[in-house]
Structures are given as structure tokens and as C-alpha cells.
mmCIF file of N, CA and C in Angstrom:
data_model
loop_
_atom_site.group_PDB
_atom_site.id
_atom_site.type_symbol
_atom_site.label_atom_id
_atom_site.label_comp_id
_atom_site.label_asym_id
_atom_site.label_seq_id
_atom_site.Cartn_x
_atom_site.Cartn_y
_atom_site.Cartn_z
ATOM 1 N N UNK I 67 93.349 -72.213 -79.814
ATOM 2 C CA UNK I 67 94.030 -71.131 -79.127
ATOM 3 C C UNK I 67 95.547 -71.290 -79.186
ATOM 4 N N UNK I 68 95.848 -72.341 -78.958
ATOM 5 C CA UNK I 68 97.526 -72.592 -79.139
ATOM 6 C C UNK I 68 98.012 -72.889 -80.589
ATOM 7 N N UNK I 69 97.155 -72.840 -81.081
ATOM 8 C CA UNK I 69 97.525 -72.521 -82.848
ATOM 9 C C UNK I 69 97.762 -71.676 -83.427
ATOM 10 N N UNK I 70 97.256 -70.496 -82.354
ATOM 11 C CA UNK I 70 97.369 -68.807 -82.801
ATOM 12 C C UNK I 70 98.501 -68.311 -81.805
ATOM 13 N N UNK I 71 98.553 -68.781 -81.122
ATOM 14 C CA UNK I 71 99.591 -68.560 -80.728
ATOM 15 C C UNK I 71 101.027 -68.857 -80.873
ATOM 16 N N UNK I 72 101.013 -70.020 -81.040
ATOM 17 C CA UNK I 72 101.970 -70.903 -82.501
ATOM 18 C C UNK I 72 102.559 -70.191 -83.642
ATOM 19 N N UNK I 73 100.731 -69.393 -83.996
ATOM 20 C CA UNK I 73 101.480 -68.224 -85.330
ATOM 21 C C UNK I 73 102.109 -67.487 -85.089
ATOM 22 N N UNK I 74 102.063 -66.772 -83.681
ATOM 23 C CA UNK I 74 102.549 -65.292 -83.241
ATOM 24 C C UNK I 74 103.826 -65.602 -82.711
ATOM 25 N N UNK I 75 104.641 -66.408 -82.395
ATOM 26 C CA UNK I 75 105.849 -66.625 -81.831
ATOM 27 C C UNK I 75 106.530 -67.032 -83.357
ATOM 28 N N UNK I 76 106.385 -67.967 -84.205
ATOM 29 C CA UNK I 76 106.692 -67.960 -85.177
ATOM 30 C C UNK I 76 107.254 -66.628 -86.606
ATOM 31 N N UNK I 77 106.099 -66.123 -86.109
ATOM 32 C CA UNK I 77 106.272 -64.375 -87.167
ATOM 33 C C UNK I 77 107.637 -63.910 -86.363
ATOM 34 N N UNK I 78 107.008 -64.219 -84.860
ATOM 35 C CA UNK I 78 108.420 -63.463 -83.885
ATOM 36 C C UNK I 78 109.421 -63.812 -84.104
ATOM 37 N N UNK I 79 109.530 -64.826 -84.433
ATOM 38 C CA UNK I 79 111.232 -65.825 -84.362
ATOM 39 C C UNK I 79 111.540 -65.204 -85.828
ATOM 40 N N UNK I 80 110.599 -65.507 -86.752
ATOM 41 C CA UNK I 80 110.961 -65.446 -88.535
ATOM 42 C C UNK I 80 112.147 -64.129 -88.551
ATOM 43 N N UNK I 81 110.903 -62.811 -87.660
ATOM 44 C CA UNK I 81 111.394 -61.292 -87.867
ATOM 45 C C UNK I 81 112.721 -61.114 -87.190
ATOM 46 N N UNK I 82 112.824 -61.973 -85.811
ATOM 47 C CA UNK I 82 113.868 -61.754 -85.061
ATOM 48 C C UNK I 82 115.079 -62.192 -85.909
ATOM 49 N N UNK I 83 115.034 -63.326 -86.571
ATOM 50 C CA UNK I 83 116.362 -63.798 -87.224
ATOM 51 C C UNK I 83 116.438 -63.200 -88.689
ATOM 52 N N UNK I 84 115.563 -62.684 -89.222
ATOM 53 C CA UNK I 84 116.050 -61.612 -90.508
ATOM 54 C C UNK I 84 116.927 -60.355 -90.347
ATOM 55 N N UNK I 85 117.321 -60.214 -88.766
ATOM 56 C CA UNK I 85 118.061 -59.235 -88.142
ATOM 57 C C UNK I 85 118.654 -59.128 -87.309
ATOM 58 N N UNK I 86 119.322 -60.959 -87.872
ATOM 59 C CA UNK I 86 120.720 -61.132 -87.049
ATOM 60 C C UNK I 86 121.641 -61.665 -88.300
ATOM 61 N N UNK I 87 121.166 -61.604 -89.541
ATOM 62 C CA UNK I 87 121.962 -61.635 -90.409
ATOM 63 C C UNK I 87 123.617 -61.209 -90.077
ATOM 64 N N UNK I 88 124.259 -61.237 -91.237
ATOM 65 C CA UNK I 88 125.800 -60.585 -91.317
ATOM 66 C C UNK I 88 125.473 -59.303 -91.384
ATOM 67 N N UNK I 89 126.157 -58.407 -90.797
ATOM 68 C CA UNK I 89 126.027 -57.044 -91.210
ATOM 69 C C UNK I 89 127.186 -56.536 -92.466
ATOM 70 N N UNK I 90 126.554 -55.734 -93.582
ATOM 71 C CA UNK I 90 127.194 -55.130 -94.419
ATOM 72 C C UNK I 90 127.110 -53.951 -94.909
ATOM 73 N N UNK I 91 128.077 -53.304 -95.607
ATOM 74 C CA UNK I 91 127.725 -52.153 -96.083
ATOM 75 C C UNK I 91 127.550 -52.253 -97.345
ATOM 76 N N UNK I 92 126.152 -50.703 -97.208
ATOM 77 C CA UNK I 92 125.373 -50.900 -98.402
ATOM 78 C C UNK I 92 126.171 -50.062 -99.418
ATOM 79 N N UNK I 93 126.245 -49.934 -100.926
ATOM 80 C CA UNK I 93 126.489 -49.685 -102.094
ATOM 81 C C UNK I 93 125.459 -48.202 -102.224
ATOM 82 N N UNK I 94 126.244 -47.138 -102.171
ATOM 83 C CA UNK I 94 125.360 -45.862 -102.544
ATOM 84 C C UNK I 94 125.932 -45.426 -104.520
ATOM 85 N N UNK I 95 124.647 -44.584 -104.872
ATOM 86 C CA UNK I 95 125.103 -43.886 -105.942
ATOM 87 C C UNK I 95 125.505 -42.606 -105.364
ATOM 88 N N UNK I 96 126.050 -41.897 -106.676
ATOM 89 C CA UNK I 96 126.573 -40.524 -106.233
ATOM 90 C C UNK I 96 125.437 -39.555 -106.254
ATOM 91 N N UNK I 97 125.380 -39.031 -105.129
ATOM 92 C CA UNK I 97 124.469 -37.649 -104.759
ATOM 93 C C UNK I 97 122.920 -38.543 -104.417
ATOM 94 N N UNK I 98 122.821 -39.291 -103.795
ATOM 95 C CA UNK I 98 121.807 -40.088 -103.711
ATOM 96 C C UNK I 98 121.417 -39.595 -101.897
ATOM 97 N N UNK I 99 122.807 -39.622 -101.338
ATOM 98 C CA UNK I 99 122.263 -39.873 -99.632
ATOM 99 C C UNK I 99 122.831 -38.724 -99.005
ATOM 100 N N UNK I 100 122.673 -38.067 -98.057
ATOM 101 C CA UNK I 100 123.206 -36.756 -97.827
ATOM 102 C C UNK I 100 124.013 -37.282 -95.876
ATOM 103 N N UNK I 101 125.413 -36.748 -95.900
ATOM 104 C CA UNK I 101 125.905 -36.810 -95.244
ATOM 105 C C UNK I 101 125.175 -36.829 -93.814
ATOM 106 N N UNK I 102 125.600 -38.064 -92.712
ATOM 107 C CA UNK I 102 124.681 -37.788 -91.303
ATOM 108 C C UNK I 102 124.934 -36.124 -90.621
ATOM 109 N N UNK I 103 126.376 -36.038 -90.857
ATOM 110 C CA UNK I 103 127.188 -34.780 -89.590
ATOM 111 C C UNK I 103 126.500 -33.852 -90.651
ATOM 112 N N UNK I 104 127.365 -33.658 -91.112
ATOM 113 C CA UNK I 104 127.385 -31.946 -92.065
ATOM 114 C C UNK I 104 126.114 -32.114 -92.984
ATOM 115 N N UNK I 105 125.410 -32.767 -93.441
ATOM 116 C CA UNK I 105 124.197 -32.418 -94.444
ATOM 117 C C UNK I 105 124.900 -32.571 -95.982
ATOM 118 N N UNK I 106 125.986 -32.978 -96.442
ATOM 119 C CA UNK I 106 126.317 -32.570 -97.799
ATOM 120 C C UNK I 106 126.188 -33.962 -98.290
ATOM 121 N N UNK I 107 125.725 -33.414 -99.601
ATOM 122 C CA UNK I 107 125.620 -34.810 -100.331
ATOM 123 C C UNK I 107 126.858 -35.678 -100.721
ATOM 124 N N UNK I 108 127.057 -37.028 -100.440
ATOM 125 C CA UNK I 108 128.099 -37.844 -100.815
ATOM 126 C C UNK I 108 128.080 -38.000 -102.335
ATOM 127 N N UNK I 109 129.210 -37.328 -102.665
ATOM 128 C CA UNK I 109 129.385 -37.077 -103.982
ATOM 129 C C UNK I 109 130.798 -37.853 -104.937
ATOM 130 N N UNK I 110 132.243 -37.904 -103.834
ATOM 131 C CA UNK I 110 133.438 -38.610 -103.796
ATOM 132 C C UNK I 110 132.962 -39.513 -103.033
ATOM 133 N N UNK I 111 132.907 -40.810 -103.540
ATOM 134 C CA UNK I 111 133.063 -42.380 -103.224
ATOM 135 C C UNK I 111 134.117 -42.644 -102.554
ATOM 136 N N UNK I 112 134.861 -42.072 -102.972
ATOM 137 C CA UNK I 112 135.880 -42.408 -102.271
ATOM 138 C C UNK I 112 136.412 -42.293 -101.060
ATOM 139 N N UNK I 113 135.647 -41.199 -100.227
ATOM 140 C CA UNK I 113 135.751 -40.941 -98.905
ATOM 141 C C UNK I 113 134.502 -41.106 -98.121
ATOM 142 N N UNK I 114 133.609 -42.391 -98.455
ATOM 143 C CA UNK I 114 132.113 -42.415 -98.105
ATOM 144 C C UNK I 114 132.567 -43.280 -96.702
ATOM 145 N N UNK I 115 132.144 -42.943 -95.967
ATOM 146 C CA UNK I 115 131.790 -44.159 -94.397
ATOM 147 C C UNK I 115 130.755 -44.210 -93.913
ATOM 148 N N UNK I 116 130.539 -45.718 -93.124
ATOM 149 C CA UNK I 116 129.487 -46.200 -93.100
ATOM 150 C C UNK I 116 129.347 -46.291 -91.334
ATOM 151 N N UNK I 117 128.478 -46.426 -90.956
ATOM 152 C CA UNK I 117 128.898 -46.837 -89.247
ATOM 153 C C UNK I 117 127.122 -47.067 -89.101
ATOM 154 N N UNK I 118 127.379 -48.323 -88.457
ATOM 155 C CA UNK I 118 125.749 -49.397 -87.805
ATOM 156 C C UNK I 118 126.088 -49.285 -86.452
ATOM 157 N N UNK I 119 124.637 -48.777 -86.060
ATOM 158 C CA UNK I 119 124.847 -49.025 -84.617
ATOM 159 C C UNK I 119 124.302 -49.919 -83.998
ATOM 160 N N UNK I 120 124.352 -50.145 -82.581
ATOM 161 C CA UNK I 120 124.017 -51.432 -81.959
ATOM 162 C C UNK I 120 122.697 -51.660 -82.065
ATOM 163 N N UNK I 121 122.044 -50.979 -82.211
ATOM 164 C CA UNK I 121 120.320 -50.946 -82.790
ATOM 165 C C UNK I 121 120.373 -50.864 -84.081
ATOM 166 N N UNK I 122 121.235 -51.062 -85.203
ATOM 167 C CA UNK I 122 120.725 -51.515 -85.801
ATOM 168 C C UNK I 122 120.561 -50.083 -87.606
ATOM 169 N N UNK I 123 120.772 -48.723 -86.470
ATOM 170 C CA UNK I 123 120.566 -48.289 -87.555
ATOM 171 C C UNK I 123 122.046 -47.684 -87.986
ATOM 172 N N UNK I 124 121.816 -47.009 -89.514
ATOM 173 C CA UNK I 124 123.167 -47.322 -90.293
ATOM 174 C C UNK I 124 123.013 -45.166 -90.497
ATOM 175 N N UNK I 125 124.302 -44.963 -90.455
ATOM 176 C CA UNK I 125 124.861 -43.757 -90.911
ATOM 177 C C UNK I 125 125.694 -43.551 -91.724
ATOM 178 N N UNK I 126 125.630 -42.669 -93.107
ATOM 179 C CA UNK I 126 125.937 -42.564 -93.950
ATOM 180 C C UNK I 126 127.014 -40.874 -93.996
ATOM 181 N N UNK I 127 128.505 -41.024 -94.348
ATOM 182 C CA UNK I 127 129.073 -39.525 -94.267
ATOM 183 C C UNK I 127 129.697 -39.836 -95.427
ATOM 184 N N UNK I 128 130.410 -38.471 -95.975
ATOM 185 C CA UNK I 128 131.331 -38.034 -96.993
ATOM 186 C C UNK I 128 132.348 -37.876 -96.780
ATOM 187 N N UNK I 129 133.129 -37.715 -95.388
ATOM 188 C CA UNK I 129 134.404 -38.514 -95.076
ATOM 189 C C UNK I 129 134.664 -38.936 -93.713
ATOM 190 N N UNK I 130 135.736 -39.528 -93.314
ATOM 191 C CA UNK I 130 135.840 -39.823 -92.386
ATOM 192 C C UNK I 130 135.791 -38.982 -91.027
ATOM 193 N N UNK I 131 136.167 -37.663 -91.642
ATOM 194 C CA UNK I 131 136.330 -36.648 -90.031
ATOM 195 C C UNK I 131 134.790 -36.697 -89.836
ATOM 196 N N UNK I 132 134.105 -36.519 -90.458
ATOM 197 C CA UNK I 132 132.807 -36.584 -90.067
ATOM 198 C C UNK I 132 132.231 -37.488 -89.716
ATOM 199 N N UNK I 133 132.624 -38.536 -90.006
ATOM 200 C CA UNK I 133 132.249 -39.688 -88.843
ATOM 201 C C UNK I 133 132.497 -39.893 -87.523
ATOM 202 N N UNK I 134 133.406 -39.360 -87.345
ATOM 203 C CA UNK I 134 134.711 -39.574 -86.141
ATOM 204 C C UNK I 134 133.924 -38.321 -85.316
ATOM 205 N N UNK I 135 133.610 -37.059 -85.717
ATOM 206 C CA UNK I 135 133.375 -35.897 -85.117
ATOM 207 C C UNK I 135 132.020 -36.527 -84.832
ATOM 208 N N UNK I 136 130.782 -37.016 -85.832
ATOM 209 C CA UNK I 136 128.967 -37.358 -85.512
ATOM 210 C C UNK I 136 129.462 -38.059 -84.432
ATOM 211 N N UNK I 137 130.442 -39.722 -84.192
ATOM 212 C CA UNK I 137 130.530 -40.459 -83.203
ATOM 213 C C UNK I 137 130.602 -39.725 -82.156
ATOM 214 N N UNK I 138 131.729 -39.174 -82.218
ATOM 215 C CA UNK I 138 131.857 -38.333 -80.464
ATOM 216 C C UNK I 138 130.732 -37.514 -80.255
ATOM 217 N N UNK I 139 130.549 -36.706 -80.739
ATOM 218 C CA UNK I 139 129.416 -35.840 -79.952
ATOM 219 C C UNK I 139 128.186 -36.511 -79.562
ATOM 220 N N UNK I 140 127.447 -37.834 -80.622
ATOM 221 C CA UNK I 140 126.385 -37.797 -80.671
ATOM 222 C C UNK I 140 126.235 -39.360 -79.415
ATOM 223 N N UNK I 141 127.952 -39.572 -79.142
ATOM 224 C CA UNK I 141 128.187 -40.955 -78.243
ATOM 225 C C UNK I 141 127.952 -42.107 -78.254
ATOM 226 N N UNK I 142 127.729 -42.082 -79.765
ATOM 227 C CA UNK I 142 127.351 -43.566 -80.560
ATOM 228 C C UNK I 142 128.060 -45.087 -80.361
ATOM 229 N N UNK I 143 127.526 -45.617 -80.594
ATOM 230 C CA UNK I 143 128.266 -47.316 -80.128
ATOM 231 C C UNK I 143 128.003 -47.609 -81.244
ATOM 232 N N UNK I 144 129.115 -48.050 -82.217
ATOM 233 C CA UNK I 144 128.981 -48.460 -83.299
ATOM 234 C C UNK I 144 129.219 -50.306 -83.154
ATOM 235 N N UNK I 145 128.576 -51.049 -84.086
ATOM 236 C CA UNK I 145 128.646 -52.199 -84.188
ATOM 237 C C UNK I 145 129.616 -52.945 -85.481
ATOM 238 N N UNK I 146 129.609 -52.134 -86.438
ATOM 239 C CA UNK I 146 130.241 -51.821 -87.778
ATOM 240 C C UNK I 146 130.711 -50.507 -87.808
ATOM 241 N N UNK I 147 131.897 -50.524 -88.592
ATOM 242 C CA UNK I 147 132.182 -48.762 -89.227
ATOM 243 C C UNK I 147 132.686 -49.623 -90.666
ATOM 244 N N UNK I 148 132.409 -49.025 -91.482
ATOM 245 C CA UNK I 148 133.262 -49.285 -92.876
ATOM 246 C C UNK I 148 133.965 -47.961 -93.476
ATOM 247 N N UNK I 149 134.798 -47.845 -94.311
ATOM 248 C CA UNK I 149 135.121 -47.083 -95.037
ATOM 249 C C UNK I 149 135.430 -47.398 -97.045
ATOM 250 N N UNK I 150 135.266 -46.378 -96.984
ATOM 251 C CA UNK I 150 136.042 -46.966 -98.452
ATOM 252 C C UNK I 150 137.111 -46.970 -99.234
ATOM 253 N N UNK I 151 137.691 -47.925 -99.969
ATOM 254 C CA UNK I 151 138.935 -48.014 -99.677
ATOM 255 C C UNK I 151 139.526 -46.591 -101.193
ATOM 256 N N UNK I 152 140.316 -45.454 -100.813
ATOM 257 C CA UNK I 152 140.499 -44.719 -101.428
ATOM 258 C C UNK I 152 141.478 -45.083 -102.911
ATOM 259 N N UNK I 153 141.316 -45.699 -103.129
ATOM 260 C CA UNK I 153 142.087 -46.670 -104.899
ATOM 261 C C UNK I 153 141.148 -47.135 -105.177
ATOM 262 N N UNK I 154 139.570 -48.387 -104.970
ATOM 263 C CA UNK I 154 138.910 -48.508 -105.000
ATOM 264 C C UNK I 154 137.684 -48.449 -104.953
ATOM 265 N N UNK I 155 136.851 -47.223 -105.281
ATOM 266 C CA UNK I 155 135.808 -46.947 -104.563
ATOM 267 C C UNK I 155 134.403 -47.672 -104.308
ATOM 268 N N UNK I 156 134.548 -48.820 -105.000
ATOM 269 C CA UNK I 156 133.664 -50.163 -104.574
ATOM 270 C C UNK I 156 134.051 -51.340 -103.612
ATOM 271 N N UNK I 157 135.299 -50.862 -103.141
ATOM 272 C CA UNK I 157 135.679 -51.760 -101.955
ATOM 273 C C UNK I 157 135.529 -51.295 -100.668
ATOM 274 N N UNK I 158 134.657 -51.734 -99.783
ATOM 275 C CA UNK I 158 134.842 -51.712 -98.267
ATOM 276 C C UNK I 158 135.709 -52.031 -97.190
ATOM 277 N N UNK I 159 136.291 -51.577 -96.488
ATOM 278 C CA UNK I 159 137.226 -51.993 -95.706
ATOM 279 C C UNK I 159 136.720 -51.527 -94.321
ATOM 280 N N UNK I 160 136.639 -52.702 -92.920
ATOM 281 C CA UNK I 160 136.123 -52.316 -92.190
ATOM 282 C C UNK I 160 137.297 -51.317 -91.082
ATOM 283 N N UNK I 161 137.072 -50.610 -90.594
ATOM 284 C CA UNK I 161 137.747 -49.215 -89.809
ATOM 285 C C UNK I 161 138.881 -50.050 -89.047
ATOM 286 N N UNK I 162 138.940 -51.084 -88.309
ATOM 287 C CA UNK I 162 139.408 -51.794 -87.954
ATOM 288 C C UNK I 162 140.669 -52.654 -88.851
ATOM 289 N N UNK I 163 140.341 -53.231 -90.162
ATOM 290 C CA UNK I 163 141.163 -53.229 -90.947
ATOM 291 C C UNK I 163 142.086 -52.258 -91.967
ATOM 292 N N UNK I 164 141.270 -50.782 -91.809
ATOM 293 C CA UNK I 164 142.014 -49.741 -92.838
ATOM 294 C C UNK I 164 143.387 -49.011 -92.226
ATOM 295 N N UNK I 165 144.258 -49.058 -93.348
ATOM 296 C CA UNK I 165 144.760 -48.162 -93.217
ATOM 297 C C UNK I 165 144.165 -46.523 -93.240
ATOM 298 N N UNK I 166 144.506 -45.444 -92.395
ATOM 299 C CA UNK I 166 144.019 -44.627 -92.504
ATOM 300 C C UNK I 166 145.051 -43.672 -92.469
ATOM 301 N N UNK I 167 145.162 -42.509 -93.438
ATOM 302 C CA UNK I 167 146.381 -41.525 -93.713
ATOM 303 C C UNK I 167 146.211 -39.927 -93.568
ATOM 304 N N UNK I 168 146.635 -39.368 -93.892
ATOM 305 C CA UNK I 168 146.436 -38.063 -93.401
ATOM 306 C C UNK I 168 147.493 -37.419 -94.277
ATOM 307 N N UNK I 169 147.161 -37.002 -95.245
ATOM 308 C CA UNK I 169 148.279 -36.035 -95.641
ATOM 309 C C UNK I 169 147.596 -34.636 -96.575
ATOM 310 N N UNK I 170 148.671 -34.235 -97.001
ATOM 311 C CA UNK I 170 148.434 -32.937 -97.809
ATOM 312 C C UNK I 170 148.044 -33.034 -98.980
ATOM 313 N N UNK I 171 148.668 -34.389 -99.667
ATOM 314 C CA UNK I 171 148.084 -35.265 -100.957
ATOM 315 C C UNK I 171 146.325 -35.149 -101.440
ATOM 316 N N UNK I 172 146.019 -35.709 -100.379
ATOM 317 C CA UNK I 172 144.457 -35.664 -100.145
ATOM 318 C C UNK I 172 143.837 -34.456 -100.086
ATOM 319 N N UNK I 173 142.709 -34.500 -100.748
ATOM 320 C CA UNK I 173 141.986 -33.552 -100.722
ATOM 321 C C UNK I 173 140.429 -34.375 -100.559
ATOM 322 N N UNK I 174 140.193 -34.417 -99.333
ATOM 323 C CA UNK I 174 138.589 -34.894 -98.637
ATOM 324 C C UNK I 174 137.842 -33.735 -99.180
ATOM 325 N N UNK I 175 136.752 -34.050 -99.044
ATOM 326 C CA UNK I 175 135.324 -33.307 -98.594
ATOM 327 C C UNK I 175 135.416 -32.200 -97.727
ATOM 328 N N UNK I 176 135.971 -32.333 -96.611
ATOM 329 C CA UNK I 176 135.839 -31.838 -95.418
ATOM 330 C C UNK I 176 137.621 -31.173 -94.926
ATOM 331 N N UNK I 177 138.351 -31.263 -96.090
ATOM 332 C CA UNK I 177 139.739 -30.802 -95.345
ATOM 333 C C UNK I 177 140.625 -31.243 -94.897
ATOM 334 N N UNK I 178 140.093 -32.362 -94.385
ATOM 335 C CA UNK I 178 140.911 -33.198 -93.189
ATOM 336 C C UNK I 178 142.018 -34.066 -94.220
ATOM 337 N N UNK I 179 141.999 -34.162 -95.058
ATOM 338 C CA UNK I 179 142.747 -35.103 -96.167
ATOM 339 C C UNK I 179 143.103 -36.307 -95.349
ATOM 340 N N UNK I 180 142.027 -36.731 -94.830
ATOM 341 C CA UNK I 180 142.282 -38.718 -94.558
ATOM 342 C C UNK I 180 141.720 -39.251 -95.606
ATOM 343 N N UNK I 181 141.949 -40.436 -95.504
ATOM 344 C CA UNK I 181 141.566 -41.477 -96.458
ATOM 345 C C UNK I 181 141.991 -42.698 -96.170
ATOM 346 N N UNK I 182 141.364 -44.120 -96.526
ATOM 347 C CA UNK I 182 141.184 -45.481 -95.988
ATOM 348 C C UNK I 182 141.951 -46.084 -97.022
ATOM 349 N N UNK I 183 142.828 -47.005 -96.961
ATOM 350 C CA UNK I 183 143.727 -47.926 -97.766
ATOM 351 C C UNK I 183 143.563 -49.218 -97.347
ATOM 352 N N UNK I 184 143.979 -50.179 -98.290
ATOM 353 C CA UNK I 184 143.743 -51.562 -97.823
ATOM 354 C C UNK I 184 145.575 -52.111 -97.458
ATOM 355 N N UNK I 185 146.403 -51.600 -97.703
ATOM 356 C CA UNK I 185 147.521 -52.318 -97.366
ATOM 357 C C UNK I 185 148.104 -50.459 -96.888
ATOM 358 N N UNK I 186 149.121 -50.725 -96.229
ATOM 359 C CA UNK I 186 150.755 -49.757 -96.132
ATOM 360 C C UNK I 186 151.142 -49.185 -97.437
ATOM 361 N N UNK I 187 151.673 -50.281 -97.785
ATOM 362 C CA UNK I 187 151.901 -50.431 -99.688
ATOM 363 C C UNK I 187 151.196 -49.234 -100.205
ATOM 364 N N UNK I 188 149.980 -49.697 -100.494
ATOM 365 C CA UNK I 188 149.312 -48.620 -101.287
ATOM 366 C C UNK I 188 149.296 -47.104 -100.540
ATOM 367 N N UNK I 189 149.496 -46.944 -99.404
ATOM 368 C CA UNK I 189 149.482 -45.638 -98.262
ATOM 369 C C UNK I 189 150.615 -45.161 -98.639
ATOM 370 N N UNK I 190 151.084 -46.251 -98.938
ATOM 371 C CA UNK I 190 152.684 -45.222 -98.593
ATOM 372 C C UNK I 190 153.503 -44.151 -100.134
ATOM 373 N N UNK I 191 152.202 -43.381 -100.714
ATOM 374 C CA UNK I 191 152.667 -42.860 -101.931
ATOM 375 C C UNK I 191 151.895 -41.664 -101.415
ATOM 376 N N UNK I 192 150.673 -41.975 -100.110
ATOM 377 C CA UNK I 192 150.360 -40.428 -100.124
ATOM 378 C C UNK I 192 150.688 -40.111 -97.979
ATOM 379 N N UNK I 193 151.400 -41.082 -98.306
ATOM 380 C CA UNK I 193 151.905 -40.319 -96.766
ATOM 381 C C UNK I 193 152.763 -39.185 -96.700
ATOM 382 N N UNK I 194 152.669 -38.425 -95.815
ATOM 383 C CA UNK I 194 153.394 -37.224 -95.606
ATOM 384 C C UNK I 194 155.269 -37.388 -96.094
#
């Protein structure tokens, strides 16, 4: 009896710590995942964000206003946000570390012409 039970705390522990890993963001193709807010397919890499929530599950948008707009309304607690970094579109930068810009330069998905940078430096050719 305490052998089977042995098993069942064991599976428990195994499953519990496969999901306390590092958290990261995942690598999409183009037109593969369709925006959480608006429904449109992520098509520019370059304005893709990511946001995990405290449970665990992950949301996928096509730019940042739409992340920012799903968060508020939907009152999410994010655990992660990533973005991507707009010169790179295989680099992640977490929301916390990005630069984030706003200008007329940009042309988002959604209008808003933000976009995520990894230094000033590189921001500072499409700042206003």
C-alpha cells in the first residue's frame, strides 16, 4: 500500500517540477497563431508579443497595443511579457527590458506605430 502510494506522490512531484522550469518565449512561424485581442493572424514578427500568466497560460498578439488593451480589459496578471525586438525579429526582449517607441516611422499592425528596441541607440532613428 505505501508503494502505491510512493508512486502517486512521485508522478506528483515529477509533474509539479516540469512546471517550474524557466519561463520562455516560444518561436512562432508566420501566419501560424492568430492574435489573442483582435483575431488577426501574426504575420510581422516584428511586432509579435508574448505575455504568460500566473497560471501558466501564454498569449500570443501582433502588436503591442493589443496586448496592453487584452491586459486591461481582460485584468490579467502577467508573469512574463516579451516582445520582439523590432531590428531583430528572432530576438526577445522582456517588456521590462524594452525600449518601447511610438512614432510615425512605424507602421504596426494595429496603427499604434510602437515597437520594442533593445538599446536607446537603436530607438533613437525612429523616435519622433
Amino acid at each position: 500500500m505505501w508503494l502505491k502510494r510512493l508512486k502517486y506522490y512521485s508522478i506528483f512531484l515529477m509533474i509539479a517540477f516540469c512546471h517550474c522550469g524557466e519561463a520562455k518565449p516560444e518561436a512562432l512561424n508566420v501566419g501560424e497563431v492568430k492574435c489573442a485581442h483582435c483575431s488577426m493572424s501574426i504575420v510581422d514578427l516584428r511586432f509579435h508579443a508574448q505575455l504568460l500568466t500566473d497560471k501558466g497560460k501564454r498569449y500570443h498578439f501582433d502588436a503591442i497595443e493589443c496586448m496592453d488593451d487584452f491586459q486591461k480589459q481582460k485584468n490579467i496578471k502577467a508573469r512574463e511579457i516579451w516582445l520582439t525586438n523590432f531590428l531583430n525579429k528572432s530576438e526577445f526582449l522582456t517588456k521590462a527590458d524594452a525600449i518601447i517607441v511610438q512614432s510615425n516611422k512605424i507602421r504596426s499592425p494595429m496603427g499604434a506605430g510602437l515597437a520594442a528596441f533593445k538599446t536607446q541607440e537603436d530607438a533613437k532613428s525612429f523616435e519622433r
